[in-house]
Structure formats: C-alpha cells, structure tokens
Short mmCIF file of C-alpha atoms in Angstrom, two decimals:
data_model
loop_
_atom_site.label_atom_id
_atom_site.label_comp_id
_atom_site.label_asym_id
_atom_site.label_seq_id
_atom_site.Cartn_x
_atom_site.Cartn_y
_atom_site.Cartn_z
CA UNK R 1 0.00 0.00 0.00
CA UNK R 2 1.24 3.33 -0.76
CA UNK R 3 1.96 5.41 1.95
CA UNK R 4 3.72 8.56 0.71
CA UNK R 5 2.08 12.18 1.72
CA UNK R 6 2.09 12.57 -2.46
CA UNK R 7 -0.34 10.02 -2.15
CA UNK R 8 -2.49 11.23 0.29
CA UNK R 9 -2.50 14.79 -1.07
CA UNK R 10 -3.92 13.41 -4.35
CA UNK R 11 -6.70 11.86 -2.53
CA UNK R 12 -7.78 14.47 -0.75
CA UNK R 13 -7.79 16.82 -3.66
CA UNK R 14 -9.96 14.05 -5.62
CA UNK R 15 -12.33 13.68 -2.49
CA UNK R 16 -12.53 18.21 -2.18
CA UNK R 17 -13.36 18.01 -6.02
CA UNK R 18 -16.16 15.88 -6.25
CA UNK R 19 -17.67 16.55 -2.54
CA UNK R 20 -17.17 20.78 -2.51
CA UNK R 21 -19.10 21.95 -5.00
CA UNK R 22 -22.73 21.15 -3.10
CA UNK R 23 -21.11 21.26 0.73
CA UNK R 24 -19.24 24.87 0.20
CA UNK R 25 -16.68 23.46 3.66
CA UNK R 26 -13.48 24.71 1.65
CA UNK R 27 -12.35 28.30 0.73
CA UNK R 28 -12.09 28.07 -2.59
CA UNK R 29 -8.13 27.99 -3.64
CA UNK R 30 -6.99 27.87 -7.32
CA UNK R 31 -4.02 25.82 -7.44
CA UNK R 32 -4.77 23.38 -4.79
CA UNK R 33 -3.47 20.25 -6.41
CA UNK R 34 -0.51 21.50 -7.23
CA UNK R 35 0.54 23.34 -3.55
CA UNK R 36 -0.67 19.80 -1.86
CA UNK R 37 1.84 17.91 -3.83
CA UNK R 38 4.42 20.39 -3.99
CA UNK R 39 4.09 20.32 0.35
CA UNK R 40 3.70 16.65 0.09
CA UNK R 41 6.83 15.57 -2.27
CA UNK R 42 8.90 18.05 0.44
CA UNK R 43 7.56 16.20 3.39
CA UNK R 44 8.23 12.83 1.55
CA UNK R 45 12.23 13.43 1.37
CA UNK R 46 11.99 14.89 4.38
CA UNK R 47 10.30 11.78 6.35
CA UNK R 48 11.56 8.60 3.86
CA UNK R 49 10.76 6.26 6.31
CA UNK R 50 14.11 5.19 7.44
CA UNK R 51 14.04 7.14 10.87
CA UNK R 52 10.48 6.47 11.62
CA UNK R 53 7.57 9.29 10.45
CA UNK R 54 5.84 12.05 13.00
CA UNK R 55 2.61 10.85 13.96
CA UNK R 56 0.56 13.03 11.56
CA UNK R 57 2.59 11.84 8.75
CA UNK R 58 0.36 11.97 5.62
CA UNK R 59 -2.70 13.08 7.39
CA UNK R 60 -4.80 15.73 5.33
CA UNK R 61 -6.56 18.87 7.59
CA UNK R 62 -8.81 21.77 7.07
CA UNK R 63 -7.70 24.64 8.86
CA UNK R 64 -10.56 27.32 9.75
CA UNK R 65 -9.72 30.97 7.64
CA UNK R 66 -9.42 32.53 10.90
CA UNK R 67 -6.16 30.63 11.48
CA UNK R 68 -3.01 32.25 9.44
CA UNK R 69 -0.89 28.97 7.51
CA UNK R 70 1.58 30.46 4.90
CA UNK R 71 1.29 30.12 1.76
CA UNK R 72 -2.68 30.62 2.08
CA UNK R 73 -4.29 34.05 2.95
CA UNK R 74 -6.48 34.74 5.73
CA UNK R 75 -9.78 36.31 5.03
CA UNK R 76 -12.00 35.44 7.76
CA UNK R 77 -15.00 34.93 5.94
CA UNK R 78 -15.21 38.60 5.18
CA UNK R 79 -14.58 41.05 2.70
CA UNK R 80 -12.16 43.29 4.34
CA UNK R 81 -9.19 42.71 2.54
CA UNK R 82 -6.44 39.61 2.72
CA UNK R 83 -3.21 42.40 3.19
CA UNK R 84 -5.33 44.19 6.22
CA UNK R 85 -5.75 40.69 7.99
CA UNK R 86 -2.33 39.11 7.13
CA UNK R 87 0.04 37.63 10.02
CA UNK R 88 2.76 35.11 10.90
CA UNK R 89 2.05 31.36 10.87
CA UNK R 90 0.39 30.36 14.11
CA UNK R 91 1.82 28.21 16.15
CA UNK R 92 -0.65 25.45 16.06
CA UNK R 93 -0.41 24.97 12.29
CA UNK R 94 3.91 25.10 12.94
CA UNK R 95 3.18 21.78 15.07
CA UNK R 96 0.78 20.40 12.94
CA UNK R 97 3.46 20.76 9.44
CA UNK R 98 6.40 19.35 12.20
CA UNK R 99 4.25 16.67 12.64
CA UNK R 100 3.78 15.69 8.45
CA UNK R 101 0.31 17.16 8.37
CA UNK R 102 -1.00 18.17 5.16
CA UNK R 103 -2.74 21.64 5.31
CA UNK R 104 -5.58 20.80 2.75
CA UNK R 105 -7.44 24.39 2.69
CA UNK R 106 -8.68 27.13 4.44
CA UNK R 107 -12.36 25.35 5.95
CA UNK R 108 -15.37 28.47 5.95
CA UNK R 109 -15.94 30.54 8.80
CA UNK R 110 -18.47 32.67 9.66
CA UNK R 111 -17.52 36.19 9.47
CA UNK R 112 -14.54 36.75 11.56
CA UNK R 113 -16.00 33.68 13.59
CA UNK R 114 -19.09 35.74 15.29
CA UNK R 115 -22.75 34.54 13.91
CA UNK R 116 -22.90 36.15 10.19
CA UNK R 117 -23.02 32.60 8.12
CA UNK R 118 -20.72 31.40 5.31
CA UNK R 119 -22.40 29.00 2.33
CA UNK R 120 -21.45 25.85 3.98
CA UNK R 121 -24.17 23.24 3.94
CA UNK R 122 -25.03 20.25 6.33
CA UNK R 123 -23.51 17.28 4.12
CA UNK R 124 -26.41 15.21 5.85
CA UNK R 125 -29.40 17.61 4.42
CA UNK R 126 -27.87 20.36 2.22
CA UNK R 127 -31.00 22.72 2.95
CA UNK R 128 -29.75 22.45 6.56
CA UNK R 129 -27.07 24.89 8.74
CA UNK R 130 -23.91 22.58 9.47
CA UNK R 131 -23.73 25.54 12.64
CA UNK R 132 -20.83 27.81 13.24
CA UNK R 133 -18.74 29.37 13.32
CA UNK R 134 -16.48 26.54 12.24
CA UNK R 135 -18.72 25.54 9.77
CA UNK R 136 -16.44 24.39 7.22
CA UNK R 137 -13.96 22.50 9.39
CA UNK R 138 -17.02 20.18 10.27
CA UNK R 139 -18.75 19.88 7.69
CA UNK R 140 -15.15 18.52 5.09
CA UNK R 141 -15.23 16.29 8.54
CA UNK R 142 -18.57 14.91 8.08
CA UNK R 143 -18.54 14.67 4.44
CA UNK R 144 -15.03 12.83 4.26
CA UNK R 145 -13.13 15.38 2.34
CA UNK R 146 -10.34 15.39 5.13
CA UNK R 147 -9.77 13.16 9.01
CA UNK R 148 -9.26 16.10 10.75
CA UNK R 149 -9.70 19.74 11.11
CA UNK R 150 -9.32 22.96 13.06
CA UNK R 151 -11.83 25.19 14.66
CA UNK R 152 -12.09 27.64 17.20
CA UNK R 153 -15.03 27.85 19.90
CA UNK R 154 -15.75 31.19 21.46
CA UNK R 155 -19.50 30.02 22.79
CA UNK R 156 -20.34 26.99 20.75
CA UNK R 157 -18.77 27.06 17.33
CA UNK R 158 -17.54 23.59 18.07
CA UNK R 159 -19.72 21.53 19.94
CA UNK R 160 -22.80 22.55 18.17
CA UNK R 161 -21.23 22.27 14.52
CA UNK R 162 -19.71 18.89 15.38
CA UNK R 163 -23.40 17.97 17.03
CA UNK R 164 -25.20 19.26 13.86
CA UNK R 165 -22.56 17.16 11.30
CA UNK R 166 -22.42 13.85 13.17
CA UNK R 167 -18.71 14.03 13.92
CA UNK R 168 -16.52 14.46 17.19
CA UNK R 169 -15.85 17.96 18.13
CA UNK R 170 -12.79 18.37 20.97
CA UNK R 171 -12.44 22.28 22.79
CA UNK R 172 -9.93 21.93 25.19
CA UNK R 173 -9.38 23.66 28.14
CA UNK R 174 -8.92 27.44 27.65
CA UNK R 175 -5.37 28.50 26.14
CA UNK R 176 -4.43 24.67 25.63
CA UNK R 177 -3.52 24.99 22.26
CA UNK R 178 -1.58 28.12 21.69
CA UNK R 179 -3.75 31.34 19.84
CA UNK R 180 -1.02 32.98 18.57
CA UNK R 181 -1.81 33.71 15.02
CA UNK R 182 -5.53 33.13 15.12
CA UNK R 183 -7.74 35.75 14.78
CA UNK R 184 -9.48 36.76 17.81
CA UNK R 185 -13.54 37.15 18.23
CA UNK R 186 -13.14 37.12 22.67
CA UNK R 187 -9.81 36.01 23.94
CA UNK R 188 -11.64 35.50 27.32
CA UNK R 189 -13.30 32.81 25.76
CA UNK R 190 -11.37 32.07 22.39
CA UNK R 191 -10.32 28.25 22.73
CA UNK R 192 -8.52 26.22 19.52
CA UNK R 193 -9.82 22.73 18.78
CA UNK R 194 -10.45 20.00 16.57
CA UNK R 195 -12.55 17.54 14.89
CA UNK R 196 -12.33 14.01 13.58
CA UNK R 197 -15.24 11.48 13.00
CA UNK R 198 -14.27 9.59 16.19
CA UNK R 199 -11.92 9.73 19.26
CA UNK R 200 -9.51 7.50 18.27
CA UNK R 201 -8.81 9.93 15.14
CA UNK R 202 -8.84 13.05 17.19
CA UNK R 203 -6.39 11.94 19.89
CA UNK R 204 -3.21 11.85 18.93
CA UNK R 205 -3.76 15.70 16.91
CA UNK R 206 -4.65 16.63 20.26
CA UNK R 207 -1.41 15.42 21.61
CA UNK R 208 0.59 17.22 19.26
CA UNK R 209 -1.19 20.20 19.38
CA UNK R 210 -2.02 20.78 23.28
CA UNK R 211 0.76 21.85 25.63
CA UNK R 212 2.26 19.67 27.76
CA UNK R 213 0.23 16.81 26.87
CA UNK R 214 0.47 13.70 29.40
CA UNK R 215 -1.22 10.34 27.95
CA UNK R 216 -3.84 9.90 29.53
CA UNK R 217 -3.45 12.26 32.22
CA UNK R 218 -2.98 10.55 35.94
CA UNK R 219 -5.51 8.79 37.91
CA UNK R 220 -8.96 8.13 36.64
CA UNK R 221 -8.88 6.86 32.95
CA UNK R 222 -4.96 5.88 33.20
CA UNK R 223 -6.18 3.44 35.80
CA UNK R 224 -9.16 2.28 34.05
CA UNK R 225 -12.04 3.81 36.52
CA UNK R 226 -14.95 4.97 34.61
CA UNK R 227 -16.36 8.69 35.02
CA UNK R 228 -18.98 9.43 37.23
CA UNK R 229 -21.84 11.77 34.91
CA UNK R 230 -23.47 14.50 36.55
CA UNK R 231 -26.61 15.80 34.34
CA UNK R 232 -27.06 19.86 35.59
CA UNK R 233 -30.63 20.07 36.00
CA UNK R 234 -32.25 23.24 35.81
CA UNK R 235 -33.03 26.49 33.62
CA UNK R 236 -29.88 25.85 31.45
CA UNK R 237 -30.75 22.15 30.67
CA UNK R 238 -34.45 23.35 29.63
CA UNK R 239 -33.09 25.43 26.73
CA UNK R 240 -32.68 22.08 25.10
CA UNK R 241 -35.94 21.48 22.57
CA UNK R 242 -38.43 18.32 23.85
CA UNK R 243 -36.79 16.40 20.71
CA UNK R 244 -33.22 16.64 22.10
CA UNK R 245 -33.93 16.31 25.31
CA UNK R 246 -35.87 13.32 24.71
CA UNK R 247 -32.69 11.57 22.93
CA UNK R 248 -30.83 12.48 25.45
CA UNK R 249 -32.58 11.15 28.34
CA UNK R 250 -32.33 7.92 26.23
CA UNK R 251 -29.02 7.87 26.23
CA UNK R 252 -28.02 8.67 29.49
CA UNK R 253 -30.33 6.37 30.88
CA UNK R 254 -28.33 4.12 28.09
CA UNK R 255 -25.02 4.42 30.29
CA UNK R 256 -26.55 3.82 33.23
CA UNK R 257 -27.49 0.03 31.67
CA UNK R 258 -23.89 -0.34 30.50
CA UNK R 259 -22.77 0.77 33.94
CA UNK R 260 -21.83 4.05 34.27
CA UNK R 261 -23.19 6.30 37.80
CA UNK R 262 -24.93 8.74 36.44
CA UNK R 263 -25.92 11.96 38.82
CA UNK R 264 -28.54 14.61 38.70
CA UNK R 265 -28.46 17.30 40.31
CA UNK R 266 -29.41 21.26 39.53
CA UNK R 267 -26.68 23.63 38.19
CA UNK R 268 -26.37 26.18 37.74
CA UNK R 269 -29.06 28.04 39.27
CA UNK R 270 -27.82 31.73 37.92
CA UNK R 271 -27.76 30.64 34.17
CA UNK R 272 -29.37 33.95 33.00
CA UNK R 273 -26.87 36.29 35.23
CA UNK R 274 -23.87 34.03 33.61
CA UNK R 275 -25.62 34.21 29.89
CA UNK R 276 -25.47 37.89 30.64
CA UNK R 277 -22.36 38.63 32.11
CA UNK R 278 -20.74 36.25 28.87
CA UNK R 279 -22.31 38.87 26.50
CA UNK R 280 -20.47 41.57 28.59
CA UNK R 281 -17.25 40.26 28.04
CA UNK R 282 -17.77 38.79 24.56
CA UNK R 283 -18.90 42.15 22.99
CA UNK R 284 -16.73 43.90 24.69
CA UNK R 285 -13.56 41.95 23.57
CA UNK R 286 -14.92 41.96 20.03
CA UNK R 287 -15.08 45.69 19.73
CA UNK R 288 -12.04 45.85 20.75
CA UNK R 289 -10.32 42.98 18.41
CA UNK R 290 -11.97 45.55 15.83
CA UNK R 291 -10.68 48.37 16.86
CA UNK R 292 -7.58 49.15 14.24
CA UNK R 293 -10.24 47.37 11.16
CA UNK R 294 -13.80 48.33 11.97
CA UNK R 295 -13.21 51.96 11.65
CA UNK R 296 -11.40 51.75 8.09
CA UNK R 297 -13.46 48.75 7.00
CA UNK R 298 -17.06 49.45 8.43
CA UNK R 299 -19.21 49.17 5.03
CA UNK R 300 -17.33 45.81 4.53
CA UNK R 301 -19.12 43.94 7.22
CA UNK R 302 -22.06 42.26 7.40
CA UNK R 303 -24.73 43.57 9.53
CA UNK R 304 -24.64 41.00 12.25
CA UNK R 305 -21.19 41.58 12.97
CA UNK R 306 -21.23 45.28 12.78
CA UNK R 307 -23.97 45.44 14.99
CA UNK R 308 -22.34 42.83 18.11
CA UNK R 309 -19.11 45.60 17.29
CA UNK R 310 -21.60 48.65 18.15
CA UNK R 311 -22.89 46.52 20.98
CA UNK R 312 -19.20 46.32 22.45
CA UNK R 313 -18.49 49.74 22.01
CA UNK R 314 -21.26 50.93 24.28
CA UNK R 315 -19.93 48.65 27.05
CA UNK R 316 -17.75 50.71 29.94
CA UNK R 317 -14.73 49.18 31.69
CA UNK R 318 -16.21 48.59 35.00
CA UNK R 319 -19.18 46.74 33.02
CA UNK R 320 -16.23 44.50 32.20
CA UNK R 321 -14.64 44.16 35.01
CA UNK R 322 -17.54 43.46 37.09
CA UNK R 323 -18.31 40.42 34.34
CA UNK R 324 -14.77 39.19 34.73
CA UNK R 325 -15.07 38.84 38.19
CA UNK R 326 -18.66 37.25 37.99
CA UNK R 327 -16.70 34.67 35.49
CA UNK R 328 -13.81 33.51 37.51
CA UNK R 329 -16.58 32.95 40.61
CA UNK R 330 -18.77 30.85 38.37
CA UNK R 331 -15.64 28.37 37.49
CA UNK R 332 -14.71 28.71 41.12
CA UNK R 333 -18.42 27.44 41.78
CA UNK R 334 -18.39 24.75 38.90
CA UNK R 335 -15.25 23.08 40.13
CA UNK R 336 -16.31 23.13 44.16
CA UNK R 337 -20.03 21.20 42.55
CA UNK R 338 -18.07 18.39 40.89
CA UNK R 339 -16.43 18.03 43.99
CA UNK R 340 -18.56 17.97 46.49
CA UNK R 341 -20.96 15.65 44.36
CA UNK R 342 -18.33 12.90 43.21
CA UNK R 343 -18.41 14.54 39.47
CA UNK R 344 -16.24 13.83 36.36
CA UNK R 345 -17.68 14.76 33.52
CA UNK R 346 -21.24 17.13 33.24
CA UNK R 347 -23.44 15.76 30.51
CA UNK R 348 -25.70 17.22 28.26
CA UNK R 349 -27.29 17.84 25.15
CA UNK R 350 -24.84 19.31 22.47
CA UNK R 351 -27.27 21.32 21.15
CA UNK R 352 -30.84 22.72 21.68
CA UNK R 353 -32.06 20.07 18.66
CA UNK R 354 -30.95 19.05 15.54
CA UNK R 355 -29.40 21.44 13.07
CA UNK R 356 -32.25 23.67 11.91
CA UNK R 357 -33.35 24.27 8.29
CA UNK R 358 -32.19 27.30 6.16
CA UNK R 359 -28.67 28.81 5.69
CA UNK R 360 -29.39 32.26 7.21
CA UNK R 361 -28.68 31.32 11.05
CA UNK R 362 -25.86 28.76 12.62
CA UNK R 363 -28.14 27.92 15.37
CA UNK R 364 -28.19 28.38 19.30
CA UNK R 365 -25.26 27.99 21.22
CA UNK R 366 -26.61 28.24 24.29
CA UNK R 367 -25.60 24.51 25.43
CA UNK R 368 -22.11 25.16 25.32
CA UNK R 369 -22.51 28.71 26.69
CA UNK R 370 -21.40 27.89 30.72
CA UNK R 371 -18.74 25.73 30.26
CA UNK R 372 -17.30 28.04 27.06
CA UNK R 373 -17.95 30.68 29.75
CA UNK R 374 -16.06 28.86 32.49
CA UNK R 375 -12.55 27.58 30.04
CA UNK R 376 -13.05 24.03 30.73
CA UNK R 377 -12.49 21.41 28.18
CA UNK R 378 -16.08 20.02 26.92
CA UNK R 379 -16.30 17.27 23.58
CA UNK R 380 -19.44 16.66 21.27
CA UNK R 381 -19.86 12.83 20.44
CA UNK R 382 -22.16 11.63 18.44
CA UNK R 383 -25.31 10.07 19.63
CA UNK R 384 -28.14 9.07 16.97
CA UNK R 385 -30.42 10.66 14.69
CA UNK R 386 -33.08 12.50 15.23
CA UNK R 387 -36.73 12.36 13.18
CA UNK R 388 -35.70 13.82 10.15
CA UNK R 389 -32.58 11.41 9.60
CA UNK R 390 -30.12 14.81 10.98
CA UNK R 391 -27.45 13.75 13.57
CA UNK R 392 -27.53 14.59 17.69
CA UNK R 393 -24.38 14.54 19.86
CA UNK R 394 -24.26 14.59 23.61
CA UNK R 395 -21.34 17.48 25.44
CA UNK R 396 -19.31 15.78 27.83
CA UNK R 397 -17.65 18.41 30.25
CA UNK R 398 -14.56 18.03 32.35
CA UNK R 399 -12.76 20.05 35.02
CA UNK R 400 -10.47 22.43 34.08
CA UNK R 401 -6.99 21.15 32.43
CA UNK R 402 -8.36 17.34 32.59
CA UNK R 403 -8.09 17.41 28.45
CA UNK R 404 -6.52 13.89 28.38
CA UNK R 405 -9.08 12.36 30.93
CA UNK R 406 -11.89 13.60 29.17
CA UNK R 407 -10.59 11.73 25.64
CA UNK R 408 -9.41 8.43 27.24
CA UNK R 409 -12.81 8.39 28.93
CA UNK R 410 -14.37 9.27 25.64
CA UNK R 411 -12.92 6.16 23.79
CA UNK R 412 -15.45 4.13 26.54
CA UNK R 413 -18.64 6.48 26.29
CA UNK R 414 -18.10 6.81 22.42
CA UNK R 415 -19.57 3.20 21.53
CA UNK R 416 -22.23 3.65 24.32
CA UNK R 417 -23.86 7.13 22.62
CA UNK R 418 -23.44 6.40 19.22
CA UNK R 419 -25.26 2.83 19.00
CA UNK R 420 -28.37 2.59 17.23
CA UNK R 421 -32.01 3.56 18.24
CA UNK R 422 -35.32 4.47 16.96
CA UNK R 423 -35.62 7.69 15.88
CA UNK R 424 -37.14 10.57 18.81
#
C-alpha cells in the first residue's frame, strides 16, 4: 500500500473536487493540487521512512480561515481585505506541518467567527445549517473530504457544529492549544480545537497540538475507573428542545445500563446572570479585536457583525470588570459542585435540537454557553439521529486542564452514545 504524503494529497484533492461543489466546507483555492503535492513531495524526502515518520505523517486537515498557515491568505470569511488581515504562521499549524500534516485548505468561517453565516451546507441535508462558526472545518469532517480539522469555539462554534454534522468535536481547556496567530472574536473565551469522526482519530492531533500533553493524564482513565456523569438540571438544561432532550434522556439512561453512575443534580441556578455577564465580556472583547479594522473597513461587514461591534463599544470598563469577576466565581463554583458531588464529567445535550433548516442562522449555542464561559475542556460525540434522519451529539464536560481524561474516557462512552435507536 502506498503510503507517501504525495499520495495522500492526491486523494484528498480528488475527495474536495467531487464533494465541494454542493457542501461549500473549503475556501475556494486555485491551485490546490498543485501546492498539496508540492508540500507533500517536500515532506516525503523529508520523512523517507528510514528514521520512523511524525505521527501526523500523511494526514490531510482543514484549517478554519481565521487561522493564518503560509502560503494561504487569511480572510476570515469577510470582505475586508487579505493584506489588512495578514500575520505570521500560528503556532498550532507550525506543530501540525512538524508533525507531516498536510494543510488541505482554508475550511469556511463565519464572518470573523461571530454569527454572520458562510455557504457551507449540512452534508447530511444540504438545505440544513452545518452551525458555526467553524462551519467548514465540520462539515469537510462529516462529508469525508479530510480526518481532521481545526476550529475555534468562542461560545459553541464547536460543539454545536460537530453535534449538527455527526462528527466528534474536541475544545480543550482554555489557552491549551496556543492562539497565537488566530484571529481573535473574545480572547476571554477564544479556545482552539479539533474535529475528527471519532476519538480514536482526534487523539493523537490533540497530543501534538495541546501543551504539555500527558497520555492519559494521571488517575482516573490511566487506571481504568470509569467517570462518574453529573446531568445539571435546571433552567440551562431546559433550553434544550423536547426532541433533544428526549434523545438524550435515552441515552443517558443508556449508560446507566452499561454501567456508568450517572448523577442529577441542579446547576447552575444563575444561568441567565452568567448568559449575561458572557455577552459583557464577549462584545466587549470583540469591539475591541476591531478596533484598528472596523473603523477603516465598516461598510465591509455584514450587519450581524457590525452590529455585536456597536454593541461592544457601548460597554464601559467597570461593566467588564464586574463580568470578569462574575466569570472567575462561576468556574470557582463549577469546580467546588463536581467536587462535592463525586463529578467527572457534566453531561448534556450538544445542542438545543438538531441542526435547523435554512442557511441564514448557525443555530443556538446556548448549550455550550457555561462551560465556554467557564474555560473548561467540553467534547461533542455523536449520539443518533433524530426524526428527520439529521445527527444529535451529547457534550461531555470536564474540570479544568483534565483534556486527556476527558478523551481516554471518551474512547469508553463513544460506543455507548453512538449505537443505534429508533428515531425521537
């Protein structure tokens, strides 16, 4: 079997060519073919095989057009121009290339990753949002065009894209994988991660990519234990529709059979002050991101963007502050509840329902808004179908900097979620 990255870059530019032109995942890139092979044939004398290859060797990704990779330009799914948004390499795509990646494309964004839509479709049902605003990095995922891709979450643009495509969507704890040369919606809240269409695919990006990785972390999943689930009753679980909630009663009462302790219990019982004070700090950040282009560039946005700008401009400095506070009490608060009730991971729906119908929206984040809020690591897995045939995933959340117990634990609740059951 061939092996080479040559190889591998031919395939994925065959697989982009006759999947892209209904699912819209890729920025369009003349030349395509002939960068991929150019990048591949250099990684190919560079890794013959003779000293072992990296662990990525070969391995095609989509990297979101919010994330500068040379020899591509940056637009951000907006029309202010390439030059105005240009910067170094970031990091992350540095360690991905050391590791014989293959940077396949630049994956669509919604504008400057806030909520203004690219023309990405669900690969499942094309009439339907694949979410945002890493829509393109899931849906290539989902449709096959590439193993793996990068995204960025702010509130949900992981977890609910991942939910929406049917694939596994990773955000790691806050500032795991380095930001440097991403550009920024909140950096309160601005976390880099990845998706695959299972676990065992993800896991070893996520070891190159996150610092200081340690297999499997210590205790816990190195020593076999399974998780105990908490499920946060309350106002923040009822924002999930009757359909997804439904499915996902099913399925955690679905663990429970196969053995897992699963807990209930309500949190958190301020969800609209947090929901508020994460607007605070959001807008606020994105004004100021905007600061240097906004002015210059202002026709060049889209309305929805503009407007979350003009939002942020009208919010003062002790507004901010005081929301900053509120934030690092709330993951105080989170952390001291999985303690003092035995709990590993927080389950929940991954989204309010299945990915709605129409291109003009991404959906509602709102299911990924505390724990996006808080910086702790959170994954999407996928768990059935709902009536119409579109995929559901179920959020599993972990304590702060417990990235590797949250994917060895994953491999185990993966097989669980994803099994087969009548429709909801």
């Amino acid at each position: 079997m061939d092996t080479s990255c040559a190889t591998a870059a031919a395939r994925v530019c065959d697989r982009i060519e006759a999947a892209d032109g209904e699912i819209h995942a890729f920025v369009p890139e003349p030349g395509r073919r002939e960068r991929l092979l150019r990048e591949a044939r250099m990684a190919d004398q560079r890794w013959d095989g003779s000293g072992g290859r990296p662990a990525l060797f070969g391995v095609p990704v989509g990297v979101k057009d919010i994330v500068h990779a040379d020899g591509l330009s940056t637009r951000a799914g907006s029309d202010v121009p390439a030059e105005a948004l240009a910067g170094p390499q970031a990091s992350l795509v540095d360690r991905l290339r050391a590791a014989g990646a293959l940077v396949a494309g630049k994956t669509v964004t919604a504008e400057f990753a806030v909520t203004a839509p690219g023309p990405t479709r669900n690969p499942h049902h094309l009439g339907h949002t694949p979410g945002g605003s890493s829509s393109g990095s899931a849906a290539a995922v989902a449709a096959g065009m590439v193993p793996l891709a990068v995204g960025t979450q702010t509130i949900g643009s992981m977890i609910r894209p991942a939910a929406y495509c049917g694939v596994v969507g990773f955000k790691p704890t806050h500032g795991r994988i380095p930001s440097d040369g991403v550009i920024a919606n909140a950096p309160t809240f601005d976390t880099v991660g990845l998706f695959a269409p299972d676990v065992a695919t993800l896991a070893p990006a996520a070891a190159v990519l996150c610092d200081g990785w340690r297999p499997s972390g210590d205790g816990g999943a190195a020593t076999g234990r399974r998780p105990v689930l908490g499920i946060p009753l309350g106002p923040y679980l009822d924002r999930a529709d009757a359909e997804a909630r439904s499915s996902f009663e099913e399925r955690a009462g679905r663990l429970e059979v196969a053995g897992f302790t699963v807990r209930r219990m309500p949190f958190p019982d301020d969800f609209d002050q947090v929901r508020a004070d994460q607007v605070v700090i959001g807008r606020y950040e994105l004004a100021r991101t905007h600061a240097v282009w906004f002015p210059r560039y202002a026709e060049r946005y889209r309305e929805q963007t503009a407007e979350a700008i003009r939002q942020g401009q009208r919010i003062g400095d002790d507004a901010y502050a005081a929301a900053l506070r509120a934030r690092a009490a709330f993951r105080d608060r989170l952390v001291a509840a999985m303690d003092r009730d035995g709990i590993d991971l927080w389950i929940t729906p991954a989204a309010t329902g299945p990915a709605p119908y129409g291109l003009q929206s991404t959906g509602n984040s709102v299911m990924s808004l505390p724990w996006s809020y808080a910086g702790v690591p959170a994954l999407a897995l996928p768990a059935g179908r709902a009536a119409g045939s579109l995929p559901l995933g179920v959020q599993c959340v972990a304590r702060p900097g417990a990235d590797e117990r949250l994917l060895a634990w994953a491999l185990d609740l993966e097989s669980t979620l994803a099994g087969s059951s009548p429709p909801v």
